[in-house]
Short mmCIF file of N, CA and C and ligand atoms in Angstrom, two decimals:
data_model
loop_
_atom_site.label_atom_id
_atom_site.label_comp_id
_atom_site.label_asym_id
_atom_site.label_seq_id
_atom_site.Cartn_x
_atom_site.Cartn_y
_atom_site.Cartn_z
N MET A 18 -21.06 -28.73 25.74
CA MET A 18 -20.68 -28.10 24.46
C MET A 18 -19.67 -26.98 24.73
N THR A 19 -18.67 -26.93 23.94
CA THR A 19 -17.68 -25.86 24.05
C THR A 19 -18.21 -24.62 23.35
N GLY A 20 -18.18 -23.51 24.03
CA GLY A 20 -18.62 -22.29 23.38
C GLY A 20 -18.20 -21.07 24.17
N GLN A 21 -18.08 -19.97 23.49
CA GLN A 21 -17.72 -18.72 24.14
C GLN A 21 -18.55 -17.59 23.56
N THR A 22 -18.75 -16.59 24.40
CA THR A 22 -19.56 -15.44 24.03
C THR A 22 -18.79 -14.16 24.34
N ALA A 23 -19.00 -13.15 23.52
CA ALA A 23 -18.45 -11.83 23.82
C ALA A 23 -19.42 -10.77 23.33
N LYS A 24 -19.29 -9.58 23.90
CA LYS A 24 -20.15 -8.48 23.48
C LYS A 24 -19.30 -7.39 22.86
N ILE A 25 -19.78 -6.83 21.76
CA ILE A 25 -19.07 -5.77 21.07
C ILE A 25 -20.00 -4.56 21.02
N ALA A 26 -19.52 -3.42 21.47
CA ALA A 26 -20.33 -2.20 21.39
C ALA A 26 -20.43 -1.77 19.93
N SER A 27 -21.61 -1.35 19.55
CA SER A 27 -21.84 -1.03 18.15
C SER A 27 -22.93 0.04 18.07
N ARG A 28 -22.80 0.97 17.13
CA ARG A 28 -23.81 2.03 17.09
C ARG A 28 -25.01 1.59 16.25
N CYS A 29 -26.19 1.86 16.78
CA CYS A 29 -27.43 1.50 16.10
C CYS A 29 -27.81 2.61 15.13
N GLU A 30 -28.67 2.28 14.17
CA GLU A 30 -29.17 3.28 13.22
C GLU A 30 -29.91 4.40 13.92
N CYS A 31 -30.47 4.11 15.10
CA CYS A 31 -31.21 5.14 15.84
C CYS A 31 -30.26 6.12 16.53
N GLY A 32 -28.96 5.83 16.53
CA GLY A 32 -27.99 6.74 17.12
C GLY A 32 -27.51 6.32 18.49
N SER A 33 -28.19 5.38 19.13
CA SER A 33 -27.78 4.92 20.45
C SER A 33 -26.68 3.88 20.33
N MET A 34 -25.99 3.68 21.44
CA MET A 34 -25.02 2.59 21.45
C MET A 34 -25.78 1.29 21.73
N ALA A 35 -25.48 0.32 20.90
CA ALA A 35 -26.15 -0.97 21.01
C ALA A 35 -25.08 -2.04 21.20
N THR A 36 -25.49 -3.28 21.23
CA THR A 36 -24.58 -4.37 21.52
C THR A 36 -24.68 -5.45 20.45
N ARG A 37 -23.53 -5.90 20.00
CA ARG A 37 -23.50 -7.13 19.21
C ARG A 37 -23.01 -8.23 20.14
N GLN A 38 -23.80 -9.28 20.23
CA GLN A 38 -23.34 -10.43 21.00
C GLN A 38 -22.88 -11.49 20.02
N VAL A 39 -21.62 -11.89 20.16
CA VAL A 39 -21.08 -12.89 19.24
C VAL A 39 -20.77 -14.17 20.01
N ASN A 40 -20.98 -15.27 19.35
CA ASN A 40 -20.76 -16.57 19.95
C ASN A 40 -19.95 -17.43 19.00
N GLN A 41 -19.09 -18.23 19.56
CA GLN A 41 -18.38 -19.22 18.76
C GLN A 41 -18.50 -20.54 19.50
N PHE A 42 -18.84 -21.59 18.77
CA PHE A 42 -19.13 -22.87 19.43
C PHE A 42 -19.01 -24.01 18.43
N ILE A 43 -19.05 -25.22 18.97
CA ILE A 43 -18.96 -26.40 18.12
C ILE A 43 -20.34 -27.04 18.05
N LEU A 44 -20.82 -27.24 16.83
CA LEU A 44 -22.16 -27.77 16.63
C LEU A 44 -22.11 -28.74 15.45
N HIS A 45 -22.74 -29.89 15.61
CA HIS A 45 -22.75 -30.90 14.54
C HIS A 45 -21.34 -31.15 14.00
N GLU A 46 -20.37 -31.20 14.89
CA GLU A 46 -18.98 -31.45 14.52
C GLU A 46 -18.40 -30.40 13.57
N GLU A 47 -18.95 -29.22 13.65
CA GLU A 47 -18.39 -28.10 12.90
C GLU A 47 -18.16 -26.93 13.85
N LEU A 48 -17.26 -26.05 13.43
CA LEU A 48 -17.02 -24.83 14.20
C LEU A 48 -17.98 -23.76 13.67
N TRP A 49 -18.82 -23.24 14.54
CA TRP A 49 -19.83 -22.26 14.16
C TRP A 49 -19.54 -20.93 14.84
N TRP A 50 -20.10 -19.90 14.27
CA TRP A 50 -20.15 -18.62 14.99
C TRP A 50 -21.46 -17.95 14.65
N ASP A 51 -21.92 -17.11 15.54
CA ASP A 51 -23.10 -16.31 15.21
C ASP A 51 -22.99 -14.95 15.86
N SER A 52 -23.87 -14.08 15.45
CA SER A 52 -23.83 -12.70 15.88
C SER A 52 -25.24 -12.15 15.95
N GLU A 53 -25.57 -11.54 17.09
CA GLU A 53 -26.89 -10.94 17.27
C GLU A 53 -26.71 -9.47 17.62
N PHE A 54 -27.52 -8.66 17.01
CA PHE A 54 -27.46 -7.23 17.27
C PHE A 54 -28.70 -6.85 18.05
N SER A 55 -28.53 -6.11 19.16
CA SER A 55 -29.72 -5.65 19.86
C SER A 55 -29.50 -4.26 20.42
N CYS A 56 -30.54 -3.44 20.28
CA CYS A 56 -30.51 -2.06 20.76
C CYS A 56 -31.63 -1.88 21.77
N ASP A 57 -31.26 -1.55 23.00
CA ASP A 57 -32.27 -1.35 24.04
C ASP A 57 -33.08 -0.08 23.80
N ALA A 58 -32.45 0.91 23.15
CA ALA A 58 -33.10 2.21 23.00
C ALA A 58 -34.30 2.11 22.06
N CYS A 59 -34.15 1.45 20.91
CA CYS A 59 -35.25 1.42 19.94
C CYS A 59 -35.84 0.02 19.78
N GLY A 60 -35.25 -0.95 20.43
CA GLY A 60 -35.82 -2.29 20.39
C GLY A 60 -35.44 -3.11 19.16
N THR A 61 -34.51 -2.59 18.36
CA THR A 61 -34.07 -3.36 17.19
C THR A 61 -33.38 -4.64 17.64
N TYR A 62 -33.73 -5.73 17.02
CA TYR A 62 -33.06 -6.99 17.28
C TYR A 62 -32.87 -7.72 15.95
N MET A 63 -31.65 -8.13 15.68
CA MET A 63 -31.38 -8.83 14.43
C MET A 63 -30.42 -9.97 14.68
N CYS A 64 -30.65 -11.06 13.98
CA CYS A 64 -29.64 -12.10 13.90
C CYS A 64 -28.80 -11.75 12.67
N GLU A 65 -27.56 -11.38 12.89
CA GLU A 65 -26.73 -10.94 11.76
C GLU A 65 -26.11 -12.11 11.02
N HIS A 66 -25.76 -13.12 11.77
CA HIS A 66 -25.10 -14.27 11.14
C HIS A 66 -25.25 -15.48 12.04
N ALA A 67 -25.42 -16.64 11.43
CA ALA A 67 -25.34 -17.90 12.17
C ALA A 67 -24.95 -18.97 11.17
N GLY A 68 -23.82 -19.59 11.39
CA GLY A 68 -23.43 -20.63 10.45
C GLY A 68 -22.04 -21.15 10.75
N PRO A 69 -21.68 -22.23 10.06
CA PRO A 69 -20.35 -22.80 10.28
C PRO A 69 -19.29 -21.99 9.54
N GLY A 70 -18.05 -22.14 9.98
CA GLY A 70 -16.94 -21.49 9.29
C GLY A 70 -16.11 -20.67 10.24
N ARG A 71 -15.02 -20.17 9.70
CA ARG A 71 -14.11 -19.37 10.50
C ARG A 71 -14.74 -18.02 10.80
N ALA A 72 -14.65 -17.62 12.06
CA ALA A 72 -15.22 -16.33 12.45
C ALA A 72 -14.36 -15.19 11.91
N PRO A 73 -14.99 -14.06 11.57
CA PRO A 73 -14.21 -12.91 11.12
C PRO A 73 -13.32 -12.36 12.23
N ASP A 74 -12.35 -11.57 11.84
CA ASP A 74 -11.33 -11.12 12.80
C ASP A 74 -11.91 -10.33 13.97
N ASP A 75 -12.91 -9.47 13.71
CA ASP A 75 -13.42 -8.66 14.82
C ASP A 75 -14.11 -9.55 15.86
N VAL A 76 -14.75 -10.62 15.39
CA VAL A 76 -15.40 -11.56 16.31
C VAL A 76 -14.35 -12.33 17.11
N ARG A 77 -13.32 -12.80 16.42
CA ARG A 77 -12.25 -13.54 17.11
C ARG A 77 -11.57 -12.64 18.15
N GLU A 78 -11.31 -11.39 17.74
CA GLU A 78 -10.62 -10.48 18.65
C GLU A 78 -11.45 -10.22 19.91
N ALA A 79 -12.77 -10.08 19.73
CA ALA A 79 -13.63 -9.85 20.88
C ALA A 79 -13.61 -11.07 21.81
N LEU A 80 -13.65 -12.26 21.24
CA LEU A 80 -13.63 -13.49 22.05
C LEU A 80 -12.28 -13.63 22.77
N LEU A 81 -11.21 -13.33 22.06
CA LEU A 81 -9.88 -13.45 22.66
C LEU A 81 -9.70 -12.43 23.77
N ALA A 82 -10.25 -11.23 23.55
CA ALA A 82 -10.12 -10.19 24.58
C ALA A 82 -10.94 -10.57 25.81
N ALA A 83 -12.11 -11.18 25.60
CA ALA A 83 -12.98 -11.51 26.72
C ALA A 83 -12.49 -12.73 27.50
N HIS A 84 -11.93 -13.68 26.81
CA HIS A 84 -11.64 -14.96 27.46
C HIS A 84 -10.16 -15.34 27.46
N GLY A 85 -9.36 -14.65 26.69
CA GLY A 85 -7.95 -15.00 26.59
C GLY A 85 -7.76 -16.14 25.62
N PRO A 86 -6.56 -16.23 25.04
CA PRO A 86 -6.29 -17.30 24.08
C PRO A 86 -6.01 -18.62 24.79
N VAL A 87 -6.16 -19.70 24.08
CA VAL A 87 -5.71 -20.99 24.58
C VAL A 87 -4.70 -21.55 23.59
N ARG A 88 -3.92 -22.49 24.07
CA ARG A 88 -2.85 -23.04 23.26
C ARG A 88 -3.11 -24.54 23.08
N LEU A 89 -2.95 -24.99 21.86
CA LEU A 89 -3.10 -26.42 21.55
C LEU A 89 -1.74 -26.98 21.13
N GLN A 90 -1.35 -28.04 21.81
CA GLN A 90 -0.03 -28.61 21.58
C GLN A 90 -0.14 -30.12 21.44
N LEU A 91 0.67 -30.71 20.57
CA LEU A 91 0.66 -32.16 20.45
C LEU A 91 1.09 -32.77 21.77
N ALA A 92 0.44 -33.89 22.12
CA ALA A 92 0.71 -34.53 23.41
C ALA A 92 2.08 -35.19 23.42
N GLY A 93 2.61 -35.51 22.27
CA GLY A 93 3.92 -36.14 22.19
C GLY A 93 4.37 -36.19 20.75
N PRO A 94 5.55 -36.73 20.53
CA PRO A 94 6.03 -36.82 19.15
C PRO A 94 5.10 -37.71 18.33
N ILE A 95 4.92 -37.40 17.06
CA ILE A 95 4.09 -38.25 16.22
C ILE A 95 4.95 -38.86 15.12
N PRO A 96 4.66 -40.12 14.74
CA PRO A 96 5.50 -40.81 13.77
C PRO A 96 5.44 -40.16 12.38
N SER A 97 4.30 -39.55 12.07
CA SER A 97 4.16 -38.92 10.76
C SER A 97 3.36 -37.65 10.90
N LEU A 98 3.74 -36.64 10.14
CA LEU A 98 3.01 -35.38 10.19
C LEU A 98 1.79 -35.38 9.28
N VAL A 99 1.66 -36.44 8.46
CA VAL A 99 0.62 -36.44 7.42
C VAL A 99 -0.80 -36.30 7.99
N PRO A 100 -1.17 -37.10 9.02
CA PRO A 100 -2.54 -36.94 9.54
C PRO A 100 -2.80 -35.53 10.07
N ALA A 101 -1.83 -34.98 10.77
CA ALA A 101 -2.00 -33.63 11.32
C ALA A 101 -2.12 -32.60 10.19
N LEU A 102 -1.32 -32.79 9.15
CA LEU A 102 -1.39 -31.89 8.00
C LEU A 102 -2.76 -31.93 7.35
N LYS A 103 -3.30 -33.16 7.21
CA LYS A 103 -4.62 -33.31 6.59
C LYS A 103 -5.67 -32.56 7.39
N VAL A 104 -5.62 -32.72 8.70
CA VAL A 104 -6.61 -32.08 9.56
C VAL A 104 -6.50 -30.56 9.45
N VAL A 105 -5.28 -30.06 9.54
CA VAL A 105 -5.09 -28.61 9.50
C VAL A 105 -5.57 -28.06 8.16
N ARG A 106 -5.32 -28.79 7.09
CA ARG A 106 -5.78 -28.31 5.78
C ARG A 106 -7.30 -28.33 5.69
N GLU A 107 -7.93 -29.37 6.24
CA GLU A 107 -9.40 -29.44 6.22
C GLU A 107 -10.01 -28.31 7.04
N VAL A 108 -9.42 -28.07 8.19
CA VAL A 108 -10.02 -27.12 9.12
C VAL A 108 -9.77 -25.68 8.69
N SER A 109 -8.57 -25.40 8.22
CA SER A 109 -8.22 -24.01 7.94
C SER A 109 -8.29 -23.67 6.46
N ALA A 110 -8.39 -24.68 5.59
CA ALA A 110 -8.35 -24.48 4.14
C ALA A 110 -7.05 -23.78 3.74
N ALA A 111 -6.02 -23.96 4.54
CA ALA A 111 -4.74 -23.30 4.25
C ALA A 111 -4.02 -24.05 3.13
N PRO A 112 -3.29 -23.32 2.30
CA PRO A 112 -2.45 -23.98 1.31
C PRO A 112 -1.35 -24.78 2.00
N LEU A 113 -0.80 -25.76 1.30
CA LEU A 113 0.13 -26.70 1.93
C LEU A 113 1.28 -26.04 2.69
N PRO A 114 1.98 -25.06 2.10
CA PRO A 114 3.11 -24.49 2.86
C PRO A 114 2.68 -23.87 4.18
N GLN A 115 1.51 -23.23 4.17
CA GLN A 115 1.02 -22.61 5.39
C GLN A 115 0.57 -23.69 6.39
N ALA A 116 -0.05 -24.74 5.87
CA ALA A 116 -0.48 -25.85 6.73
C ALA A 116 0.74 -26.48 7.40
N ARG A 117 1.84 -26.61 6.66
CA ARG A 117 3.08 -27.15 7.24
C ARG A 117 3.57 -26.28 8.39
N GLU A 118 3.49 -24.98 8.18
CA GLU A 118 3.92 -24.07 9.25
C GLU A 118 3.06 -24.23 10.49
N LEU A 119 1.74 -24.36 10.27
CA LEU A 119 0.82 -24.51 11.40
C LEU A 119 1.11 -25.81 12.16
N VAL A 120 1.36 -26.88 11.42
CA VAL A 120 1.67 -28.15 12.07
C VAL A 120 3.01 -28.04 12.82
N GLY A 121 3.95 -27.31 12.24
CA GLY A 121 5.22 -27.07 12.91
C GLY A 121 5.00 -26.38 14.25
N GLU A 122 4.10 -25.40 14.26
CA GLU A 122 3.80 -24.69 15.52
C GLU A 122 3.15 -25.64 16.53
N LEU A 123 2.25 -26.49 16.01
CA LEU A 123 1.60 -27.48 16.89
C LEU A 123 2.63 -28.36 17.59
N CYS A 124 3.66 -28.75 16.85
CA CYS A 124 4.70 -29.64 17.39
C CYS A 124 5.60 -28.90 18.37
N ARG A 125 5.83 -27.63 18.13
CA ARG A 125 6.79 -26.89 18.96
C ARG A 125 6.07 -26.17 20.10
N ASP A 126 5.76 -24.91 19.88
CA ASP A 126 5.22 -24.10 20.98
C ASP A 126 3.71 -24.26 21.13
N GLY A 127 3.05 -24.78 20.10
CA GLY A 127 1.61 -24.90 20.14
C GLY A 127 0.94 -23.81 19.33
N LEU A 128 -0.27 -24.11 18.87
CA LEU A 128 -1.06 -23.14 18.12
C LEU A 128 -1.94 -22.37 19.10
N VAL A 129 -2.12 -21.11 18.84
CA VAL A 129 -2.89 -20.28 19.75
C VAL A 129 -4.15 -19.79 19.04
N GLY A 130 -5.26 -19.84 19.74
CA GLY A 130 -6.52 -19.35 19.17
C GLY A 130 -7.59 -19.29 20.24
N THR A 131 -8.84 -19.20 19.81
CA THR A 131 -9.92 -19.20 20.78
C THR A 131 -10.14 -20.62 21.28
N LEU A 132 -10.81 -20.74 22.42
CA LEU A 132 -11.07 -22.05 23.00
C LEU A 132 -11.83 -22.95 22.02
N SER A 133 -12.87 -22.40 21.39
CA SER A 133 -13.67 -23.22 20.48
C SER A 133 -12.84 -23.69 19.29
N GLU A 134 -12.01 -22.81 18.76
CA GLU A 134 -11.17 -23.19 17.61
C GLU A 134 -10.21 -24.32 17.97
N MET A 135 -9.60 -24.17 19.15
CA MET A 135 -8.60 -25.16 19.53
C MET A 135 -9.25 -26.48 19.96
N GLU A 136 -10.41 -26.41 20.61
CA GLU A 136 -11.13 -27.64 20.97
C GLU A 136 -11.60 -28.36 19.70
N PHE A 137 -12.00 -27.57 18.73
CA PHE A 137 -12.45 -28.14 17.46
C PHE A 137 -11.29 -28.85 16.76
N LEU A 138 -10.16 -28.17 16.70
CA LEU A 138 -8.98 -28.75 16.06
C LEU A 138 -8.53 -30.01 16.81
N LYS A 139 -8.59 -29.95 18.13
CA LYS A 139 -8.19 -31.09 18.94
C LYS A 139 -9.08 -32.30 18.62
N ALA A 140 -10.39 -32.07 18.53
CA ALA A 140 -11.33 -33.17 18.26
C ALA A 140 -11.06 -33.77 16.87
N ARG A 141 -10.77 -32.91 15.91
CA ARG A 141 -10.50 -33.40 14.55
C ARG A 141 -9.19 -34.18 14.50
N LEU A 142 -8.20 -33.71 15.23
CA LEU A 142 -6.92 -34.42 15.29
C LEU A 142 -7.12 -35.80 15.92
N GLN A 143 -7.93 -35.81 16.99
CA GLN A 143 -8.20 -37.05 17.70
C GLN A 143 -8.80 -38.11 16.77
N LEU A 144 -9.68 -37.66 15.90
CA LEU A 144 -10.32 -38.58 14.95
C LEU A 144 -9.30 -39.27 14.05
N ARG A 145 -8.18 -38.60 13.83
CA ARG A 145 -7.13 -39.18 13.00
C ARG A 145 -6.01 -39.77 13.84
N GLY A 146 -6.27 -39.93 15.13
CA GLY A 146 -5.30 -40.60 15.99
C GLY A 146 -4.16 -39.73 16.47
N VAL A 147 -4.32 -38.42 16.32
CA VAL A 147 -3.28 -37.50 16.80
C VAL A 147 -3.76 -36.87 18.10
N HIS A 148 -3.00 -37.05 19.18
CA HIS A 148 -3.43 -36.53 20.48
C HIS A 148 -2.80 -35.18 20.76
N ALA A 149 -3.63 -34.27 21.16
CA ALA A 149 -3.15 -32.93 21.48
C ALA A 149 -3.86 -32.45 22.74
N ASP A 150 -3.25 -31.52 23.41
CA ASP A 150 -3.81 -30.99 24.66
C ASP A 150 -4.06 -29.50 24.53
N VAL A 151 -5.18 -29.08 25.09
CA VAL A 151 -5.52 -27.66 25.12
C VAL A 151 -5.11 -27.10 26.48
N ASP A 152 -4.40 -26.02 26.43
CA ASP A 152 -3.91 -25.34 27.62
C ASP A 152 -4.60 -23.99 27.70
N ARG A 153 -5.34 -23.79 28.76
CA ARG A 153 -5.95 -22.48 28.94
C ARG A 153 -4.88 -21.52 29.45
N GLN A 154 -4.79 -20.39 28.83
CA GLN A 154 -3.80 -19.43 29.29
C GLN A 154 -4.50 -18.34 30.09
N ILE A 155 -3.75 -17.74 30.97
CA ILE A 155 -4.32 -16.63 31.75
C ILE A 155 -4.43 -15.43 30.83
N PRO A 156 -5.62 -14.82 30.79
CA PRO A 156 -5.76 -13.65 29.92
C PRO A 156 -4.78 -12.55 30.31
N ARG A 157 -4.24 -11.92 29.31
CA ARG A 157 -3.31 -10.82 29.59
C ARG A 157 -4.09 -9.61 30.04
N ARG A 158 -3.53 -8.90 30.99
CA ARG A 158 -4.16 -7.65 31.43
C ARG A 158 -3.26 -6.50 31.01
N ASP A 159 -3.58 -5.91 29.90
CA ASP A 159 -2.72 -4.83 29.39
C ASP A 159 -3.09 -3.48 30.00
ZN1 LIG B 212 -31.52 1.56 18.17
#
């Protein structure tokens, strides 16, 4: 199973620094994310979220910072952009003009995102006969 985890420092109600552990993964052919909060100082433990859908920006940023982005690129020219457009619209719920831009990026330099997002998109494209490759990039060290 494709999945990634990251930890985000977060302040607990008790005043101590606690940890949010966030995960993004593919489950039942959907892209899921979840978030658990735990504080060692007072023992608070909560499942904050678990479900399918696009992860919020702070979760994505933590995953990207921990693991680096990956790039998804079409394996070769495709006779029609329609299947790719359909997939991108299903996956991102983007309006058509934005979906066209995303497909344009897929054809040119590639789309960049978290590993789970790009593996998910790749699998969905594959179902419609569009082949794409995921390229792991070296995380930037700023
Ligand atoms: Zn606490």
